[in-house]
Amino acid sequence: MAADDRPDPYAVASSPDHAFWADAAAAVVDDERDPDEPVVVKGGVSPSGVPHLGHANEILRCHYVAEALRDRGYEVRQVFTADDRDRLRAVPRQLANLDSEIVGLGEVDAGALGRNLGKPYTDVPDPFGCCDSYGAHFTTLLADAAADLGVDLDVVSNTDLYESGRFDDAVRTVLSKADRARAVLAHYQDKVDDDYVPFFAVCADCGRLTETITGVDLEAETVDYVCTDSEADGDVIEGCGHEGTTSFREGKLPWRFEWPAQWQVLDVDFEPFGKDHAEGSWPSGVEIAREVFEIEPPVPMVYEWFTLEGEALSSSSGNVVTVAELLELVDPAVIRYFFAKEPLKQRDFSVADLDRLVDEFDRLERVALGRAAEDSVDDRERAFAERVYPLLVDEVRPERVRIPYTFAAVLGMTDDPALREEIARKEGHLPADAPDWAVEAAMARVERARRWARRTDNEFNYELKRGTLPDVALDDDTADALDELAVFVAGAGATEPPDGEEIQGEIYEVAKRHDVPVGDFFATGYRLFFDDDEGPQLGTFLGKLDREFVVDRLRRER
């Protein structure tokens, strides 16, 4: 427990009594809140631009805790707030249409976005013209991403909370206790003077948010304002100078007050947040909740942000990957697995190394289904796999089959579905008794792995020439070397056929024995298999193909 006898947000998800961190968090919610039903778990984000994989952090962390609470017998509501009355602070470098396709500013009216800087997201026109506003567009994409991952969100718009009057009491509370609100805020923020009023008004003339409040009428529920300049990301957004009066419903609370107001209005029991909030927004939120709203804050949980290809995820810089993009490459269960991992451990998400993540998921599945070698699994791994696996897949089906991801990428080098399945069966990846649904699901990984190879332009991004034998001119020494390599690959006289690494080594040796330059011998191999002068590491690649075809091709028989 923390010093104030509240749960430590860094420790909520840690417990030796639970194999899965979400169960530990659910136990704290149960003990601390003794919640009424439905229990409310909440996440939220400002719909400022392209929803990326980082946003799934909050969505899936909440989802797992919600599932753990349901397992405890609670009815649970998973809420996701769209902080869509926040102002548009800058024109993003890229956007996404409703198909989650990333587009540049040249494909939309970027000038219209620039003219609307400083306005609430829900007052900025949708640059694609398909939704009611910029905010509605990107909130829709967030909800769609959650649905694609199998998470049913109750999306709540902050703008709707203000306009419907549900935030009226919260705004009145903050403004009626303005002295106390200023005193609390001064603990966390510089330049809080005696004239500061914690409210932003929407200017009736230009539509921008202004924080210059000159008067408050609690009885009429209105504020007086002057539309002045504001700073956003180091730039100045000019105010129009208009002086006016507007209602509580035509404005918003600053973030440090709006967050606790959400807790009160939505009766939130649990909320996770990134490490950046843990040192600033969360402590101020706790104090504001208690000292201003006179409520107890929800159970908190900190999670680490993760990087993408070693760099920070950033919509503004373009270093993003969306859920929709990833679902072109992997099953939803693989993404869900990534977020089922320990939330406080720093990680890098790499599209280039996606095969490693898929391999991790496949192992977890084998452990959960009792297919892993007993001596390779410890009790902790087994407990985690058995607890988490049902949360990752639509249905636990013991007959499910997986083709290794890189082998699926190899199969993707040929377009013939029947041939793909034939090779997978020959190599033992599709059991003879596998039901049709399991075979179909397993083979679906091939197209995903093929798209991965093309996206990353990796060693599997080649077209294997299976249907026709390329016309390759050979001298006698090279032909003899290929025949000898064919004997080696066939495994004649060996206890087991050689693997890819052994084939790679033998390519060097057989070339030397026949006085064929090694580089030329590799080039011959690439022409035989790809009708190209280059390709993946040849021996390793050949080790992944069906052996009969490799032997026949080395002998130039087909």
Coordinates of C-alpha atoms in Angstrom, one line a residue:
M1 CA 0.0 0.0 0.0
A2 CA 1.1 3.6 -0.6
A3 CA 1.7 6.0 2.3
D4 CA -1.9 7.3 2.1
D5 CA -3.2 3.7 2.4
R6 CA -4.3 3.7 -1.2
P7 CA -3.2 1.0 -3.6
D8 CA 0.2 1.7 -5.1
P9 CA -0.4 2.0 -8.9
Y10 CA 2.9 0.2 -9.5
A11 CA 2.1 -2.7 -7.3
V12 CA -1.6 -3.3 -8.2
A13 CA -0.8 -5.9 -10.9
S14 CA 1.8 -7.7 -8.8
S15 CA 1.0 -10.6 -6.6
P16 CA 2.6 -14.0 -5.9
D17 CA -0.9 -15.4 -5.5
H18 CA -1.9 -14.9 -9.1
A19 CA -0.3 -16.2 -12.3
F20 CA -1.9 -13.4 -14.3
W21 CA -1.5 -9.8 -13.5
A22 CA -5.1 -9.0 -14.3
D23 CA -6.3 -11.3 -11.6
A24 CA -4.1 -9.5 -9.1
A25 CA -5.6 -6.1 -10.2
A26 CA -9.2 -7.5 -10.0
A27 CA -8.5 -8.8 -6.5
V28 CA -7.5 -5.2 -5.4
V29 CA -10.6 -3.8 -7.0
D30 CA -12.7 -6.3 -5.1
D31 CA -11.0 -5.6 -1.8
E32 CA -10.6 -1.8 -2.1
R33 CA -13.9 -0.8 -3.7
D34 CA -16.4 -3.4 -2.6
P35 CA -18.0 -2.1 -5.8
D36 CA -21.7 -1.8 -6.8
E37 CA -22.6 -3.4 -10.0
P38 CA -21.8 -2.9 -12.7
V39 CA -18.2 -2.5 -11.9
V40 CA -16.8 0.2 -14.2
V41 CA -13.3 -0.1 -15.7
K42 CA -12.2 2.8 -17.8
G43 CA -9.7 3.9 -20.3
G44 CA -9.6 7.0 -22.4
V45 CA -7.7 9.0 -25.0
S46 CA -7.9 12.2 -26.9
P47 CA -8.8 11.5 -30.5
S48 CA -6.0 13.7 -31.8
G49 CA -5.0 11.6 -34.9
V50 CA -4.3 8.2 -36.2
P51 CA -5.2 5.5 -33.6
H52 CA -2.2 3.3 -33.3
L53 CA -1.2 0.1 -31.5
G54 CA -0.2 2.1 -28.4
H55 CA -3.9 2.8 -27.8
A56 CA -4.6 -0.9 -27.6
N57 CA -2.5 -0.9 -24.5
E58 CA -5.3 0.8 -22.5
I59 CA -8.1 -1.0 -24.3
L60 CA -6.7 -4.5 -23.7
R61 CA -5.3 -3.9 -20.2
C62 CA -8.8 -2.8 -19.2
H63 CA -10.4 -5.7 -21.0
Y64 CA -8.3 -8.3 -19.1
V65 CA -9.1 -6.8 -15.7
A66 CA -12.8 -6.7 -16.8
E67 CA -12.7 -10.4 -17.7
A68 CA -11.0 -11.2 -14.4
L69 CA -13.7 -9.3 -12.5
R70 CA -16.4 -11.2 -14.5
D71 CA -14.7 -14.4 -13.4
R72 CA -15.3 -13.2 -9.8
G73 CA -19.0 -13.0 -10.6
Y74 CA -19.3 -9.2 -11.2
E75 CA -21.2 -7.5 -14.0
V76 CA -18.7 -5.2 -15.6
R77 CA -19.0 -2.2 -17.9
Q78 CA -15.8 -1.3 -19.9
V79 CA -16.0 2.4 -20.6
F80 CA -13.7 4.2 -23.0
T81 CA -13.8 8.0 -22.9
A82 CA -13.1 10.0 -26.0
D83 CA -11.6 13.3 -24.7
D84 CA -13.0 15.0 -27.8
R85 CA -13.7 18.4 -26.3
D86 CA -9.9 18.9 -26.2
R87 CA -8.6 21.4 -28.7
L88 CA -6.9 20.6 -32.0
R89 CA -3.4 21.6 -31.1
A90 CA -1.5 21.0 -34.4
V91 CA -2.1 19.7 -37.9
P92 CA -1.0 16.0 -37.9
R93 CA 1.5 14.8 -40.5
Q94 CA -0.7 11.9 -41.5
L95 CA -4.3 10.8 -41.1
A96 CA -6.3 7.6 -41.6
N97 CA -9.6 7.0 -43.4
L98 CA -12.3 4.7 -42.0
D99 CA -10.6 1.7 -43.6
S100 CA -7.6 2.5 -41.3
E101 CA -5.5 3.3 -44.4
I102 CA -2.8 5.9 -43.6
V103 CA -3.0 8.9 -45.9
G104 CA -0.9 12.0 -46.2
L105 CA -2.1 15.6 -45.8
G106 CA -2.0 16.0 -49.5
E107 CA -5.1 13.7 -49.8
V108 CA -7.3 15.9 -47.6
D109 CA -8.0 19.6 -47.1
A110 CA -5.1 20.2 -44.7
G111 CA -5.8 24.0 -44.9
A112 CA -9.2 23.4 -43.3
L113 CA -7.4 21.7 -40.4
G114 CA -5.1 24.6 -40.0
R115 CA -8.0 27.1 -39.9
N116 CA -9.6 25.1 -37.1
L117 CA -6.6 25.0 -34.7
G118 CA -7.7 25.7 -31.2
K119 CA -11.2 24.4 -31.6
P120 CA -12.6 21.2 -29.9
Y121 CA -12.2 18.1 -31.9
T122 CA -15.9 17.7 -32.2
D123 CA -16.2 21.2 -33.8
V124 CA -13.5 20.5 -36.4
P125 CA -14.9 19.2 -39.7
D126 CA -14.0 15.6 -40.6
P127 CA -11.2 15.9 -43.2
F128 CA -12.7 12.9 -45.0
G129 CA -16.3 14.1 -44.9
C130 CA -17.7 10.8 -43.6
C131 CA -18.3 11.5 -39.9
D132 CA -19.8 14.4 -38.0
S133 CA -16.5 15.8 -37.0
Y134 CA -12.7 15.2 -36.7
G135 CA -13.3 13.8 -33.2
A136 CA -16.0 11.5 -34.3
H137 CA -13.9 10.2 -37.1
F138 CA -11.0 9.1 -35.0
T139 CA -13.1 7.9 -32.1
T140 CA -14.8 5.6 -34.7
L141 CA -11.5 4.2 -35.7
L142 CA -10.6 3.6 -32.0
A143 CA -13.9 1.7 -31.5
D144 CA -13.3 -0.3 -34.7
A145 CA -9.8 -1.3 -33.6
A146 CA -11.2 -2.5 -30.3
A147 CA -13.9 -4.5 -32.0
D148 CA -11.3 -6.1 -34.4
L149 CA -9.5 -7.3 -31.2
G150 CA -12.8 -8.7 -29.8
V151 CA -13.3 -6.0 -27.2
D152 CA -16.8 -4.5 -26.7
L153 CA -16.3 -0.9 -25.6
D154 CA -18.9 1.5 -24.2
V155 CA -17.5 4.6 -25.9
V156 CA -18.4 7.8 -24.0
S157 CA -17.9 11.2 -25.6
N158 CA -16.8 14.0 -23.3
T159 CA -18.6 16.5 -25.6
D160 CA -21.8 14.5 -25.0
L161 CA -21.2 14.6 -21.3
Y162 CA -20.9 18.4 -21.4
E163 CA -23.7 19.1 -23.8
S164 CA -26.2 16.7 -22.1
G165 CA -25.6 18.3 -18.7
R166 CA -24.0 15.3 -17.1
F167 CA -20.9 17.3 -16.3
D168 CA -23.0 20.3 -14.9
D169 CA -22.5 19.3 -11.3
A170 CA -18.8 18.6 -11.7
V171 CA -18.3 22.0 -13.3
R172 CA -20.3 23.7 -10.6
T173 CA -18.3 21.9 -7.9
V174 CA -15.0 23.0 -9.4
L175 CA -16.0 26.6 -9.9
S176 CA -17.7 26.9 -6.5
K177 CA -14.5 25.7 -4.9
A178 CA -12.2 27.7 -7.1
D179 CA -10.0 28.8 -4.2
R180 CA -9.5 25.2 -3.1
A181 CA -9.1 24.1 -6.7
R182 CA -6.4 26.7 -7.3
A183 CA -4.6 25.7 -4.1
V184 CA -4.5 22.1 -5.1
L185 CA -3.4 22.8 -8.7
A186 CA -0.6 25.0 -7.4
H187 CA 1.0 21.9 -5.9
Y188 CA 1.5 20.5 -9.5
Q189 CA 1.5 23.4 -11.9
D190 CA 3.3 26.7 -12.0
K191 CA 1.7 30.1 -12.7
V192 CA -1.6 29.5 -10.8
D193 CA -2.5 33.0 -9.7
D194 CA -5.5 34.3 -7.8
D195 CA -7.3 35.2 -11.0
Y196 CA -7.1 31.7 -12.5
V197 CA -10.4 30.0 -13.1
P198 CA -10.3 26.3 -14.0
F199 CA -12.5 26.4 -17.0
F200 CA -12.1 26.8 -20.8
A201 CA -14.9 28.5 -22.7
V202 CA -15.8 27.9 -26.4
C203 CA -15.7 31.3 -28.0
A204 CA -19.1 32.1 -29.6
D205 CA -17.4 34.1 -32.3
C206 CA -14.4 32.0 -33.5
G207 CA -15.2 28.6 -31.9
R208 CA -11.8 28.3 -30.2
L209 CA -11.3 27.4 -26.6
T210 CA -10.1 30.2 -24.4
E211 CA -8.9 29.9 -20.8
T212 CA -9.3 33.6 -19.9
I213 CA -12.4 33.5 -17.7
T214 CA -13.4 36.9 -16.3
G215 CA -16.5 36.0 -14.3
V216 CA -18.6 33.1 -13.0
D217 CA -22.3 33.0 -12.3
L218 CA -23.0 29.8 -10.4
E219 CA -26.7 30.4 -10.3
A220 CA -27.1 31.0 -14.0
E221 CA -24.4 28.4 -14.7
T222 CA -22.5 30.7 -17.0
V223 CA -19.0 32.1 -17.4
D224 CA -17.8 35.4 -18.9
Y225 CA -14.7 35.1 -21.1
V226 CA -12.3 36.9 -23.4
C227 CA -10.9 35.0 -26.4
T228 CA -7.2 35.3 -26.0
D229 CA -4.1 33.6 -27.4
S230 CA -3.2 30.1 -26.3
E231 CA -0.1 28.0 -26.5
A232 CA 0.0 24.5 -28.1
D233 CA 3.1 22.5 -28.5
G234 CA 5.3 25.6 -28.5
D235 CA 3.2 27.5 -31.0
V236 CA 0.7 30.2 -30.4
I237 CA -2.9 29.9 -31.5
E238 CA -4.3 33.4 -31.8
G239 CA -7.6 34.3 -30.1
C240 CA -10.0 36.6 -31.7
G241 CA -10.4 39.0 -28.8
H242 CA -14.2 38.5 -28.5
E243 CA -15.8 39.0 -25.1
G244 CA -18.8 37.0 -24.2
T245 CA -20.8 34.9 -21.9
T246 CA -21.5 31.2 -22.3
S247 CA -22.9 28.3 -20.3
F248 CA -21.1 25.5 -18.5
R249 CA -22.1 23.2 -21.3
E250 CA -20.2 25.3 -23.9
G251 CA -16.8 24.8 -22.5
K252 CA -14.7 22.3 -20.6
L253 CA -12.7 21.7 -17.4
P254 CA -8.9 21.5 -17.7
W255 CA -7.6 18.0 -17.9
R256 CA -6.4 17.7 -14.3
F257 CA -10.0 18.4 -13.2
E258 CA -11.8 16.7 -16.0
W259 CA -10.2 13.3 -15.3
P260 CA -11.6 13.2 -11.7
A261 CA -14.9 14.5 -13.0
Q262 CA -15.1 11.5 -15.2
W263 CA -14.5 9.2 -12.2
Q264 CA -17.4 10.9 -10.4
V265 CA -19.8 11.0 -13.3
L266 CA -19.1 7.5 -14.6
D267 CA -18.6 5.9 -11.2
V268 CA -15.2 4.5 -12.2
D269 CA -13.8 1.7 -10.1
F270 CA -10.6 0.9 -12.0
E271 CA -8.4 2.8 -14.5
P272 CA -5.0 2.0 -15.9
F273 CA -2.7 4.6 -17.3
G274 CA 0.8 5.0 -18.8
K275 CA 3.8 5.7 -16.8
D276 CA 3.8 9.4 -17.9
H277 CA 0.6 10.0 -15.9
A278 CA 1.9 8.2 -12.8
E279 CA 4.1 11.1 -11.7
G280 CA 1.9 14.0 -12.5
S281 CA -1.7 13.6 -13.5
W282 CA -2.5 10.7 -11.1
P283 CA -1.2 12.4 -7.9
S284 CA -3.1 15.6 -8.8
G285 CA -6.2 13.6 -9.7
V286 CA -6.2 11.9 -6.3
E287 CA -5.9 15.2 -4.4
I288 CA -8.5 16.9 -6.6
A289 CA -10.9 13.9 -6.2
R290 CA -10.7 14.1 -2.4
E291 CA -10.3 17.8 -1.8
V292 CA -12.6 19.2 -4.5
F293 CA -15.0 16.4 -5.5
E294 CA -14.9 14.6 -2.1
I295 CA -14.8 11.2 -3.7
E296 CA -12.3 8.4 -3.6
P297 CA -10.3 7.8 -6.8
P298 CA -10.5 4.5 -8.6
V299 CA -8.0 1.7 -8.2
P300 CA -5.1 2.7 -10.5
M301 CA -2.6 0.6 -12.4
V302 CA 0.5 1.8 -14.2
Y303 CA 1.7 0.2 -17.5
E304 CA 4.8 0.9 -19.4
W305 CA 4.7 2.4 -22.9
F306 CA 6.4 0.3 -25.6
T307 CA 8.5 1.4 -28.5
L308 CA 8.1 0.5 -32.2
E309 CA 11.2 -0.6 -34.0
G310 CA 13.2 0.9 -31.1
E311 CA 11.7 4.4 -31.4
A312 CA 8.8 6.1 -29.6
L313 CA 5.3 5.6 -31.1
S314 CA 4.4 8.9 -32.6
S315 CA 1.5 9.9 -34.9
S316 CA 3.2 13.3 -35.5
S317 CA 6.5 11.7 -36.7
G318 CA 4.8 8.9 -38.6
N319 CA 6.3 6.1 -36.5
V320 CA 3.0 4.2 -36.0
V321 CA 1.4 0.9 -36.8
T322 CA -2.3 0.4 -36.6
V323 CA -4.3 -2.6 -35.4
A324 CA -5.8 -2.9 -38.8
E325 CA -2.3 -3.1 -40.4
L326 CA -1.2 -5.8 -38.0
L327 CA -4.3 -7.9 -38.5
E328 CA -3.2 -8.2 -42.1
L329 CA -0.1 -9.9 -40.8
V330 CA -1.1 -11.9 -37.7
D331 CA -4.2 -13.4 -35.9
P332 CA -5.9 -11.2 -33.4
A333 CA -4.9 -13.6 -30.7
V334 CA -1.2 -12.7 -31.3
I335 CA -1.8 -9.0 -30.6
R336 CA -3.9 -9.9 -27.6
Y337 CA -1.1 -12.0 -26.3
F338 CA 1.4 -9.1 -26.6
F339 CA -0.8 -7.1 -24.2
A340 CA -1.4 -10.0 -21.8
K341 CA 2.3 -9.8 -20.9
E342 CA 3.5 -8.2 -17.7
P343 CA 2.4 -4.5 -18.0
L344 CA 5.4 -2.9 -16.2
K345 CA 8.1 -4.4 -18.4
Q346 CA 9.5 -2.2 -21.1
R347 CA 9.2 -3.8 -24.6
D348 CA 9.8 -3.1 -28.2
F349 CA 7.3 -4.1 -30.8
S350 CA 8.9 -5.0 -34.1
V351 CA 7.1 -5.7 -37.3
A352 CA 10.4 -7.0 -38.7
D353 CA 10.6 -9.5 -35.9
L354 CA 6.9 -10.4 -35.8
D355 CA 7.8 -14.1 -36.3
R356 CA 9.3 -14.2 -32.8
L357 CA 6.1 -12.9 -31.2
V358 CA 4.1 -15.4 -33.2
D359 CA 6.5 -18.2 -32.0
E360 CA 6.0 -17.1 -28.4
F361 CA 2.2 -17.2 -28.8
D362 CA 2.4 -20.7 -30.5
R363 CA 4.4 -22.0 -27.5
L364 CA 1.9 -20.5 -25.0
E365 CA -0.8 -22.3 -27.0
R366 CA 1.1 -25.6 -26.9
V367 CA 1.6 -25.3 -23.2
A368 CA -2.0 -24.4 -22.5
L369 CA -3.2 -27.4 -24.6
G370 CA -0.7 -29.8 -23.0
R371 CA 1.3 -30.3 -26.2
A372 CA 4.7 -29.0 -24.9
A373 CA 7.3 -31.3 -23.6
E374 CA 6.8 -31.7 -19.9
D375 CA 10.5 -31.1 -19.1
S376 CA 10.5 -27.8 -20.9
V377 CA 7.7 -26.2 -18.9
D378 CA 7.9 -24.9 -15.4
D379 CA 4.9 -24.4 -13.1
R380 CA 4.8 -20.6 -13.5
E381 CA 4.7 -20.8 -17.3
R382 CA 2.0 -23.5 -17.3
A383 CA -0.2 -21.6 -14.9
F384 CA 0.1 -18.4 -16.9
A385 CA -0.6 -20.2 -20.2
E386 CA -3.6 -22.1 -18.9
R387 CA -5.1 -18.9 -17.4
V388 CA -4.4 -16.5 -20.2
Y389 CA -4.9 -18.7 -23.3
P390 CA -8.8 -18.8 -23.1
L391 CA -8.7 -14.9 -23.1
L392 CA -6.8 -14.8 -26.3
V393 CA -8.8 -17.0 -28.6
D394 CA -12.4 -17.0 -29.5
E395 CA -12.8 -20.6 -28.4
V396 CA -10.5 -23.2 -26.9
R397 CA -10.4 -26.0 -29.4
P398 CA -7.8 -28.8 -28.7
E399 CA -7.8 -29.8 -32.4
R400 CA -6.4 -26.4 -33.4
V401 CA -3.3 -26.6 -35.6
R402 CA -0.6 -23.9 -36.2
I403 CA 1.9 -23.7 -39.0
P404 CA 5.1 -22.1 -37.9
Y405 CA 5.1 -18.5 -39.1
T406 CA 8.3 -18.5 -41.0
F407 CA 7.3 -21.8 -42.7
A408 CA 4.0 -20.2 -43.6
A409 CA 6.1 -17.4 -45.2
V410 CA 8.0 -20.1 -47.2
L411 CA 4.6 -21.5 -48.4
G412 CA 3.7 -18.0 -49.4
M413 CA 6.4 -18.1 -52.0
T414 CA 4.0 -20.1 -54.2
D415 CA 0.5 -19.1 -55.2
D416 CA -1.0 -22.6 -55.4
P417 CA -3.2 -23.2 -52.4
A418 CA -3.3 -27.0 -53.0
L419 CA 0.4 -27.1 -53.3
R420 CA 0.8 -25.1 -50.1
E421 CA -1.3 -27.6 -48.2
E422 CA 0.5 -30.6 -49.8
I423 CA 3.8 -29.3 -48.6
A424 CA 2.5 -28.5 -45.1
R425 CA 1.2 -32.1 -44.9
K426 CA 4.5 -33.6 -46.1
E427 CA 6.5 -31.6 -43.6
G428 CA 4.2 -32.8 -40.7
H429 CA 2.5 -29.5 -39.9
L430 CA -1.0 -30.7 -40.8
P431 CA -1.9 -34.0 -39.0
A432 CA -3.8 -36.4 -41.1
D433 CA -6.7 -36.4 -38.7
A434 CA -6.9 -32.6 -38.4
P435 CA -10.6 -31.5 -39.0
D436 CA -11.3 -29.3 -42.1
W437 CA -11.9 -26.2 -40.0
A438 CA -8.5 -26.6 -38.3
V439 CA -6.7 -27.0 -41.7
E440 CA -8.5 -24.0 -43.1
A441 CA -7.6 -21.9 -40.1
A442 CA -3.9 -23.1 -40.1
M443 CA -3.5 -22.3 -43.8
A444 CA -4.9 -18.8 -43.3
R445 CA -1.6 -17.9 -41.7
V446 CA 0.1 -18.3 -45.0
E447 CA -1.3 -15.2 -46.6
R448 CA -0.6 -13.2 -43.5
A449 CA 3.0 -14.4 -43.4
R450 CA 3.3 -13.6 -47.1
R451 CA 2.1 -10.0 -46.5
W452 CA 4.6 -9.8 -43.7
A453 CA 7.5 -10.9 -46.0
R454 CA 6.5 -8.3 -48.6
R455 CA 6.0 -5.5 -46.0
T456 CA 9.4 -6.0 -44.4
D457 CA 11.1 -7.2 -47.7
N458 CA 12.8 -9.9 -45.7
E459 CA 14.4 -13.2 -46.7
F460 CA 11.0 -14.7 -47.5
N461 CA 10.1 -12.0 -50.0
Y462 CA 10.8 -14.1 -53.1
E463 CA 8.7 -16.0 -55.6
L464 CA 9.7 -19.7 -55.6
K465 CA 9.6 -21.1 -59.2
R466 CA 7.9 -24.4 -58.5
G467 CA 5.8 -24.8 -61.6
T468 CA 8.6 -24.5 -64.2
L469 CA 12.3 -25.3 -64.1
P470 CA 14.3 -22.2 -64.9
D471 CA 16.7 -22.5 -67.8
V472 CA 20.1 -22.5 -66.2
A473 CA 23.4 -23.1 -68.1
L474 CA 25.7 -25.4 -66.2
D475 CA 29.2 -26.6 -66.7
D476 CA 30.1 -30.1 -65.8
D477 CA 31.7 -29.2 -62.4
T478 CA 28.7 -27.3 -61.3
A479 CA 26.3 -30.0 -62.5
D480 CA 28.3 -32.6 -60.5
A481 CA 28.3 -30.4 -57.4
L482 CA 24.5 -30.0 -57.6
D483 CA 24.0 -33.8 -57.9
E484 CA 26.3 -34.3 -54.9
L485 CA 24.4 -31.7 -52.9
A486 CA 21.1 -33.5 -53.8
V487 CA 22.4 -36.7 -52.3
F488 CA 23.3 -34.8 -49.1
V489 CA 19.9 -33.1 -48.9
A490 CA 18.1 -36.5 -49.4
G491 CA 19.9 -37.7 -46.3
A492 CA 21.3 -40.9 -47.9
G493 CA 23.0 -42.9 -45.3
A494 CA 22.2 -40.4 -42.5
T495 CA 20.3 -41.1 -39.4
E496 CA 18.2 -38.0 -40.0
P497 CA 17.9 -35.7 -43.0
P498 CA 20.0 -32.6 -42.6
D499 CA 18.5 -29.3 -41.4
G500 CA 18.9 -25.9 -43.0
E501 CA 22.1 -25.0 -41.2
E502 CA 23.7 -28.2 -42.2
I503 CA 22.7 -27.7 -45.8
Q504 CA 24.1 -24.2 -45.7
G505 CA 27.5 -25.6 -44.6
E506 CA 27.5 -28.3 -47.1
I507 CA 26.9 -25.8 -50.0
Y508 CA 30.3 -24.3 -49.2
E509 CA 32.0 -27.7 -48.9
V510 CA 30.6 -29.3 -52.0
A511 CA 31.5 -26.2 -54.0
K512 CA 35.1 -26.4 -52.8
R513 CA 35.3 -30.1 -53.6
H514 CA 34.3 -29.5 -57.2
D515 CA 36.4 -26.3 -57.6
V516 CA 33.3 -24.2 -58.2
P517 CA 33.6 -20.6 -56.9
V518 CA 31.3 -20.4 -53.9
G519 CA 29.6 -17.2 -55.0
D520 CA 28.9 -18.7 -58.4
F521 CA 27.5 -21.9 -56.8
F522 CA 25.1 -19.9 -54.7
A523 CA 24.1 -17.8 -57.7
T524 CA 23.3 -21.1 -59.5
G525 CA 21.1 -22.2 -56.6
Y526 CA 19.2 -18.9 -56.7
R527 CA 18.6 -19.2 -60.4
L528 CA 17.4 -22.8 -60.0
F529 CA 14.9 -22.0 -57.3
F530 CA 14.0 -18.3 -57.9
D531 CA 15.2 -17.6 -61.5
D532 CA 17.0 -14.7 -59.8
D533 CA 20.7 -13.8 -59.0
E534 CA 20.0 -13.4 -55.3
G535 CA 17.7 -14.6 -52.5
P536 CA 17.5 -15.7 -48.9
Q537 CA 20.2 -17.6 -47.1
L538 CA 20.0 -20.6 -49.4
G539 CA 20.7 -23.6 -47.2
T540 CA 18.5 -22.3 -44.4
F541 CA 15.7 -21.7 -46.9
L542 CA 16.0 -25.1 -48.6
G543 CA 15.8 -26.7 -45.2
K544 CA 12.3 -25.2 -44.8
L545 CA 11.0 -26.6 -48.2
D546 CA 9.7 -30.1 -48.8
R547 CA 12.7 -32.3 -49.2
E548 CA 11.5 -34.2 -52.3
F549 CA 11.1 -31.1 -54.3
V550 CA 14.5 -29.7 -53.3
V551 CA 16.2 -32.9 -54.3
D552 CA 14.4 -33.1 -57.6
R553 CA 15.2 -29.4 -58.4
L554 CA 18.9 -29.9 -57.5
R555 CA 18.9 -32.8 -60.0
R556 CA 17.1 -30.6 -62.5
E557 CA 14.3 -33.1 -62.8
R558 CA 11.4 -30.6 -62.2

